[in-house]
mmCIF file of C-alpha atoms in Angstrom:
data_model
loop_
_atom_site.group_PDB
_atom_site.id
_atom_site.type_symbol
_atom_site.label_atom_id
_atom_site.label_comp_id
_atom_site.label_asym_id
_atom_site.label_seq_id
_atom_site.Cartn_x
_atom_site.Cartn_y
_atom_site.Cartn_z
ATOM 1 C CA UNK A 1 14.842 -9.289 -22.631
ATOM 2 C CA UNK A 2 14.307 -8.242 -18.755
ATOM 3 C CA UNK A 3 10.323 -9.733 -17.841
ATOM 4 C CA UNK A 4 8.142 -7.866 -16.030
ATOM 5 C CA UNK A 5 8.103 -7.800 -12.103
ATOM 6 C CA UNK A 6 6.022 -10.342 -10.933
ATOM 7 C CA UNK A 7 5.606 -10.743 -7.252
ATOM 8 C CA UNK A 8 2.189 -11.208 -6.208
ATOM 9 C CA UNK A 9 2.152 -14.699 -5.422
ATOM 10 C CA UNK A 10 5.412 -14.639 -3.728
ATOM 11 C CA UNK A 11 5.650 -14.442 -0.033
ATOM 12 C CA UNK A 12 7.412 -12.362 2.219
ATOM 13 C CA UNK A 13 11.520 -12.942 2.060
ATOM 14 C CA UNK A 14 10.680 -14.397 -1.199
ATOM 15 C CA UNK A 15 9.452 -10.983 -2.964
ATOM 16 C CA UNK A 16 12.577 -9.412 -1.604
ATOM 17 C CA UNK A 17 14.822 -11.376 -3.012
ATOM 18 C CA UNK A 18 12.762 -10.819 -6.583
ATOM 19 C CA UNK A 19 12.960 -7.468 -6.143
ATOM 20 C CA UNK A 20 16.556 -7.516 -5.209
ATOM 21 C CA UNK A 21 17.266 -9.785 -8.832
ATOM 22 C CA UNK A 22 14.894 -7.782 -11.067
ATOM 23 C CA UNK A 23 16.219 -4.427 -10.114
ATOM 24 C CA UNK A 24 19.924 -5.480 -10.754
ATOM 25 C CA UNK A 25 18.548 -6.541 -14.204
ATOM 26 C CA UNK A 26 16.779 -3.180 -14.956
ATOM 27 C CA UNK A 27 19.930 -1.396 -13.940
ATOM 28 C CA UNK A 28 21.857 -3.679 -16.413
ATOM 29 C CA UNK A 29 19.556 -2.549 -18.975
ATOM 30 C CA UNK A 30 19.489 0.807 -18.586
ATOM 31 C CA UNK A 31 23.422 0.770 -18.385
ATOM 32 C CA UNK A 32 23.166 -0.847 -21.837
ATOM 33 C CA UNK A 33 21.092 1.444 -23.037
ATOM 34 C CA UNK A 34 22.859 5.027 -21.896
ATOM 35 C CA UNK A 35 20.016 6.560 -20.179
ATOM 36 C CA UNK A 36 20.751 9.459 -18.007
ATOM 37 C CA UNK A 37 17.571 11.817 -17.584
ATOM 38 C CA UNK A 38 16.153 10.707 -14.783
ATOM 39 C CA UNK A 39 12.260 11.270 -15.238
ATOM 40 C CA UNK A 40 12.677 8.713 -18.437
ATOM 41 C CA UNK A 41 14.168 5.955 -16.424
ATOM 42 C CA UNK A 42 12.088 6.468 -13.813
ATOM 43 C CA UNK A 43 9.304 6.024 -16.646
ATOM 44 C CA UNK A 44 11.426 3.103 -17.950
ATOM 45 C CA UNK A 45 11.874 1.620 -14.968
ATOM 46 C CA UNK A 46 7.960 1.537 -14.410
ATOM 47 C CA UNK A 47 7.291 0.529 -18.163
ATOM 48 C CA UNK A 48 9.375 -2.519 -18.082
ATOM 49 C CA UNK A 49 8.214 -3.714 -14.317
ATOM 50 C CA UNK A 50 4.948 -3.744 -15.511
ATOM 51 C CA UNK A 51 1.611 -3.549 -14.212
ATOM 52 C CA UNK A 52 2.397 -5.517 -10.585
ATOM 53 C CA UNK A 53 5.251 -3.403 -10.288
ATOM 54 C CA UNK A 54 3.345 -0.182 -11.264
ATOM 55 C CA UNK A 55 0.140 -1.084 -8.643
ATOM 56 C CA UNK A 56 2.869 -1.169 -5.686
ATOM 57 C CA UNK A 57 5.017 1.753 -6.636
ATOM 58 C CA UNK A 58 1.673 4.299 -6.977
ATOM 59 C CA UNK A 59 0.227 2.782 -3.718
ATOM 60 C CA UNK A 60 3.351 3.328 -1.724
ATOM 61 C CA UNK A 61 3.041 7.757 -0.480
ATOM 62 C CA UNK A 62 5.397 10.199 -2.185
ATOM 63 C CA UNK A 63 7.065 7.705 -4.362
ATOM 64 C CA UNK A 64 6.156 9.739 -7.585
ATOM 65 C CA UNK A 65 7.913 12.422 -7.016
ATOM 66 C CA UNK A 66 6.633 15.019 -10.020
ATOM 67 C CA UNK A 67 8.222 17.958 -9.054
ATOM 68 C CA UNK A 68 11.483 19.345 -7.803
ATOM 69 C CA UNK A 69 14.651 21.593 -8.658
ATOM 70 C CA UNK A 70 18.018 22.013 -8.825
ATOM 71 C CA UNK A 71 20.396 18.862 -9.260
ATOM 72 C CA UNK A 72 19.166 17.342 -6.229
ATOM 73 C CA UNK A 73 16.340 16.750 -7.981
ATOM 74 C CA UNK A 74 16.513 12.536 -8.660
ATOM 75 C CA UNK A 75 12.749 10.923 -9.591
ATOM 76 C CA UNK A 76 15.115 7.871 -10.369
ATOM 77 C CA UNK A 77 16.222 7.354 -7.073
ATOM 78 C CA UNK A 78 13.595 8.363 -5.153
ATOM 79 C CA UNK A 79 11.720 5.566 -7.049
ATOM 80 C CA UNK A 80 14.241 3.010 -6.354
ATOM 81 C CA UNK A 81 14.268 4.084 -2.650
ATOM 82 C CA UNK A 82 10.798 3.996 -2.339
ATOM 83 C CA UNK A 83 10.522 0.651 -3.804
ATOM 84 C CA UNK A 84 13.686 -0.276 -2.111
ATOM 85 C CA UNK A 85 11.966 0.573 1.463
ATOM 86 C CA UNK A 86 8.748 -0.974 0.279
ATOM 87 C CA UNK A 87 10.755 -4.687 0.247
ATOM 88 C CA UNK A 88 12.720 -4.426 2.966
ATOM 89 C CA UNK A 89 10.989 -4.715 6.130
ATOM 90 C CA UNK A 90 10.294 -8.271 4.326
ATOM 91 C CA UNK A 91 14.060 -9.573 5.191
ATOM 92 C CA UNK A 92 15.260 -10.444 8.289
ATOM 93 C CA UNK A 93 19.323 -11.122 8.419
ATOM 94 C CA UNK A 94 18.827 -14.157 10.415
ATOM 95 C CA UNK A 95 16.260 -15.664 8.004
ATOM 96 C CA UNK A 96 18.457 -14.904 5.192
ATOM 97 C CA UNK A 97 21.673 -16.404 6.856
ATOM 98 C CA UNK A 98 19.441 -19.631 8.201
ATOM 99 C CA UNK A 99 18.476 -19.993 4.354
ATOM 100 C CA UNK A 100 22.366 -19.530 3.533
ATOM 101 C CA UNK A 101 23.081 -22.408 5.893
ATOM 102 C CA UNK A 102 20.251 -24.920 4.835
ATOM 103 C CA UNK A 103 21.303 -24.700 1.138
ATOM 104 C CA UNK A 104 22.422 -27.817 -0.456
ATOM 105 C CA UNK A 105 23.273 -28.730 -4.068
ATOM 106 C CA UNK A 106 20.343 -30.382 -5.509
ATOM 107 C CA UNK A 107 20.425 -33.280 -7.244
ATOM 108 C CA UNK A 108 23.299 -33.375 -10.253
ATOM 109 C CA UNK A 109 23.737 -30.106 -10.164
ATOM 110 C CA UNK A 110 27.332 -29.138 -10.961
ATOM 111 C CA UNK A 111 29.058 -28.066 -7.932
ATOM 112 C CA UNK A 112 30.539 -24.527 -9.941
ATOM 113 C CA UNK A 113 26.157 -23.849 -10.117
ATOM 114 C CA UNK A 114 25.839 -24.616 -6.676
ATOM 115 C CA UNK A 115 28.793 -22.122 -5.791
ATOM 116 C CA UNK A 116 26.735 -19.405 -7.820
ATOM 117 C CA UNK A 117 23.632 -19.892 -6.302
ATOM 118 C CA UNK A 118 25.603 -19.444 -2.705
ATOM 119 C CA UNK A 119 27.187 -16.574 -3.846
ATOM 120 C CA UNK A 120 23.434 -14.601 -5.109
ATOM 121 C CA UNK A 121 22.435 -15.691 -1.731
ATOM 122 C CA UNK A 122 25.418 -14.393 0.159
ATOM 123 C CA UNK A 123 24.817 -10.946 -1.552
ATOM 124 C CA UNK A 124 21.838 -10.152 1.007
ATOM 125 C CA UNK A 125 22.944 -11.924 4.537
ATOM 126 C CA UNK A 126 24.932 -9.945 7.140
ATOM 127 C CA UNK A 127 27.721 -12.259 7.950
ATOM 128 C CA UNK A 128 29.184 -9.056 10.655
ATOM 129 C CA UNK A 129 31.074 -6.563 10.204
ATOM 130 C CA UNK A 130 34.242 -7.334 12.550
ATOM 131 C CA UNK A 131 35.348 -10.824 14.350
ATOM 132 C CA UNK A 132 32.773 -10.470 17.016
ATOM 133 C CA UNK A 133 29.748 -9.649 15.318
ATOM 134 C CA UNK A 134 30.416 -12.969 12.647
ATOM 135 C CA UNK A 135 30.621 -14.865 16.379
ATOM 136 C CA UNK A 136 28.010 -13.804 17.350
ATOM 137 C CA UNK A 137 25.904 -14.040 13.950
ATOM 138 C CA UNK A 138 27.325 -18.278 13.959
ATOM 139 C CA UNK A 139 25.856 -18.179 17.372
ATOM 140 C CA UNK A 140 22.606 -16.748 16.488
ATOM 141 C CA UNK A 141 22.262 -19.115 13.036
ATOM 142 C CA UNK A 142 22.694 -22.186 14.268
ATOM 143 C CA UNK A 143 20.306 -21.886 17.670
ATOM 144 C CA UNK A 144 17.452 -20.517 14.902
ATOM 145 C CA UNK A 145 18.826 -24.400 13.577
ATOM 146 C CA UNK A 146 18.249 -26.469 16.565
ATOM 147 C CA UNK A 147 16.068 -24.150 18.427
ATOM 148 C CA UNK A 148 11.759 -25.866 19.024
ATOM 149 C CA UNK A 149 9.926 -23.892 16.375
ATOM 150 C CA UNK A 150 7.793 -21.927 18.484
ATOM 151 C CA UNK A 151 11.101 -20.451 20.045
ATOM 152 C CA UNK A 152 12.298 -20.320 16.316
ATOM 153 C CA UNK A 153 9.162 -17.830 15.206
ATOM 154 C CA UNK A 154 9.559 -16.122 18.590
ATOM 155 C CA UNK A 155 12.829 -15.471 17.546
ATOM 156 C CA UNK A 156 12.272 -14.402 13.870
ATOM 157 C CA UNK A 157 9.759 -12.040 14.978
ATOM 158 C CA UNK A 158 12.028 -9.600 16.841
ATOM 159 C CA UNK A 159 12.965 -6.927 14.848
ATOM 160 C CA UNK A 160 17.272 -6.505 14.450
ATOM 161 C CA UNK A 161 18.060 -9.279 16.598
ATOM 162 C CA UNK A 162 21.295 -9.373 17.794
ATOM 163 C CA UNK A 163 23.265 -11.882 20.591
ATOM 164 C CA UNK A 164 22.045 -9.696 23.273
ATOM 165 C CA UNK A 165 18.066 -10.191 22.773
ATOM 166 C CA UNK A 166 18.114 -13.760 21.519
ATOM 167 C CA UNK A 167 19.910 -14.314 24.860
ATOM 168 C CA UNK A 168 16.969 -12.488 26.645
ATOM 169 C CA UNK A 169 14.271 -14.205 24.363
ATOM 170 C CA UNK A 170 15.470 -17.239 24.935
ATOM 171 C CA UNK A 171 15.898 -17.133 28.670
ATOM 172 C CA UNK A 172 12.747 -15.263 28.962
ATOM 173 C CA UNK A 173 10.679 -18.479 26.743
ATOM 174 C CA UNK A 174 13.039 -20.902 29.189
ATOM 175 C CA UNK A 175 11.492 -20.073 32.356
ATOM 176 C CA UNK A 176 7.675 -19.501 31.246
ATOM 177 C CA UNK A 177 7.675 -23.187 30.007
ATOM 178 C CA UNK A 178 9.543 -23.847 33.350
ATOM 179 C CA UNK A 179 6.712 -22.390 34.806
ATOM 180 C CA UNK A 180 3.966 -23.665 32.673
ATOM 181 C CA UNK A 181 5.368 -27.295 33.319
ATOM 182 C CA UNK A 182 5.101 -26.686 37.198
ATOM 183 C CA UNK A 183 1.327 -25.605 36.739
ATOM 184 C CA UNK A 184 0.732 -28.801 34.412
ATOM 185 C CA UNK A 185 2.493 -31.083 37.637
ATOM 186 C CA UNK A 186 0.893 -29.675 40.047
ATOM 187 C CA UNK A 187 -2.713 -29.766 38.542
ATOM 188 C CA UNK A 188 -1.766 -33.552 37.705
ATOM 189 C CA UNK A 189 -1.561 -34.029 41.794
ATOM 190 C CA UNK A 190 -4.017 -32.351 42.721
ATOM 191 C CA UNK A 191 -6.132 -34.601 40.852
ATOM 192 C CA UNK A 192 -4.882 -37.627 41.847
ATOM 193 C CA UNK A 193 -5.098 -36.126 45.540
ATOM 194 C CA UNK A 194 -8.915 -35.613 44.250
ATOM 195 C CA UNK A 195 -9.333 -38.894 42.869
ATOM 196 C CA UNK A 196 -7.631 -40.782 46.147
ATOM 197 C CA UNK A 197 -10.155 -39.295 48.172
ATOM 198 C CA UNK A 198 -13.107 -39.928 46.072
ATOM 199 C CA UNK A 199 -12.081 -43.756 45.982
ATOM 200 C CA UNK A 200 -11.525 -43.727 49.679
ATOM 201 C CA UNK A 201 -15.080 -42.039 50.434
ATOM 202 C CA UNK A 202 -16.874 -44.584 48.145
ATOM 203 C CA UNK A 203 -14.887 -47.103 49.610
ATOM 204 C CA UNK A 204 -16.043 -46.554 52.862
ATOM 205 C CA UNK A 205 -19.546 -45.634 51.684
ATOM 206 C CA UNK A 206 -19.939 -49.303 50.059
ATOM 207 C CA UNK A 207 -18.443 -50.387 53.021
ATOM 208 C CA UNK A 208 -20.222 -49.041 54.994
ATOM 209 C CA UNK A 209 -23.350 -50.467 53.284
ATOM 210 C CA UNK A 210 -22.273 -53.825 53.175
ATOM 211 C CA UNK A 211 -22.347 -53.790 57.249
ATOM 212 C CA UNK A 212 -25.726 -52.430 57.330
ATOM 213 C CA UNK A 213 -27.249 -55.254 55.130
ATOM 214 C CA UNK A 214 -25.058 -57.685 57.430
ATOM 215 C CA UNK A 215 -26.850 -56.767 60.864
ATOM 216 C CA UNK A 216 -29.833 -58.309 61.955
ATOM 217 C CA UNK A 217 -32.833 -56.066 61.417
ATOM 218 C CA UNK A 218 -35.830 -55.324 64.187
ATOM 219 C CA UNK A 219 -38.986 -57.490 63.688
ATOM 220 C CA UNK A 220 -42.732 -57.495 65.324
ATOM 221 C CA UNK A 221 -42.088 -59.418 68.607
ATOM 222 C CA UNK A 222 -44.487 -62.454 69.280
ATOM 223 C CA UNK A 223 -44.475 -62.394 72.465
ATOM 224 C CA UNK A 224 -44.633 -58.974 73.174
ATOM 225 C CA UNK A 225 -45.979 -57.460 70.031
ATOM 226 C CA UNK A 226 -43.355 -54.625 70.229
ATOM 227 C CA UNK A 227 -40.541 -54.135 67.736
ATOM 228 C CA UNK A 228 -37.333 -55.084 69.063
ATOM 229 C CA UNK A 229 -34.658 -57.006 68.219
ATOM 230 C CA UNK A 230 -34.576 -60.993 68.162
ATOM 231 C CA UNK A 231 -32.511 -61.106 71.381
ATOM 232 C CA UNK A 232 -33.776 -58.255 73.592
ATOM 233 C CA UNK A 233 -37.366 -58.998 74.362
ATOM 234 C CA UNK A 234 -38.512 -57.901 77.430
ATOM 235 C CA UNK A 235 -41.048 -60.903 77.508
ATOM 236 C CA UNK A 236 -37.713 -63.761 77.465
ATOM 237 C CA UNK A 237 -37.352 -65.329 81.181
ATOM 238 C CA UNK A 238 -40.655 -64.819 82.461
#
């Protein structure tokens, strides 16, 4: 028996690739069963995703399509499309081929399962379409594998990203951390210029302190009664 749809704790590529498995079951069963009017499977279809499935279809605009004519008329597939649509800004071919990469047979499982499971997975990447677009997709996979992740979710977030934009993403995140580096330098010896000359100035302050207290300091006179210092009294010699 096909479950119900159940994506609401799954996030992002994950409900996608849900989606992507459930509706290839549904289809399987509705093969099976010989349906062909289209307003019951679309009914099916709703009936055996269940309530999750049923809350995102009648929250997504014009998706229950209740009227129409002629044999262009398809509730069926303007479900599936609507619910098709609904997933896919949730997949990103890069994501999908990085996850394709980083697979790796987990522990003794039979390597014919493990061939499978990179099969299912192979189902939704974009590997190109001609000799230079699988270049350039190898090219694009394995910098998302080496790249610093904040370069990494820079890079995820662009929307189609080919070998031409990485190239400019990159390049562009290249030269502001160039730049942010100089800024950090530079503030670094300015500071140290800042701290030189503070040391210096106190230097010389305690410095200049220290002489003070070291000179002799002007007294009352006894002979004269005038304050002077010890060796210029007027009053010496006579």
């Amino acid at each position: 028996n096909l479950p119900p749809f159940q994506c609401a704790s799954l996030q992002g590529n994950e409900a996608r690739m849900a989606w992507v498995r459930w509706k290839r079951g549904f289809e399987n069963v509705a093969t099976a069963l010989g349906e062909t009017d289209m307003v019951k499977l679309k009914s099916l279809l709703l009936v055996a995703g269940g309530l999750e499935l049923q809350d995102i279809f009648y929250s997504i605009p014009e998706a229950d399509a209740v009227e129409g004519e002629g044999p262009l008329y398809n509730p069926y597939a303007i479900a599936l499309q609507k619910l098709d649509d609904y997933f896919a800004p949730k997949r990103h071919e890069a994501f999908e081929r990085y996850l394709f990469w980083d697979m790796k047979p987990e522990q003794d499982e039979p390597i014919e399962r493990f061939i499978l499971r990179l099969q299912e997975k192979a189902k939704v990447c974009n590997f190109g379409a001609s000799d230079a677009e699988s270049r350039a997709a190898g090219i694009i996979d394995r910098v998302l594998q080496v790249a610093p992740i904040e370069l990494r979710e820079k890079l995820l977030a662009v929307k189609g990203l080919n070998l031409a934009k990485m190239i400019k993403r990159v390049n562009a995140h290249q030269t502001v951390k160039s730049q942010a580096m100089q800024m950090v330098v530079g503030g670094g010896a300015m500071t140290h210029t800042q701290s030189e000359v503070n040391k210096i100035y106190h230097t010389k302050q305690s410095q200049g302190g220290r002489r003070a207290d070291s000179e002799p300091k002007a007294d009352v006179c006894k002979r004269c009664g005038r304050k002077h210092m010890p060796d210029k009294c007027p009053a010496m010699g006579k």
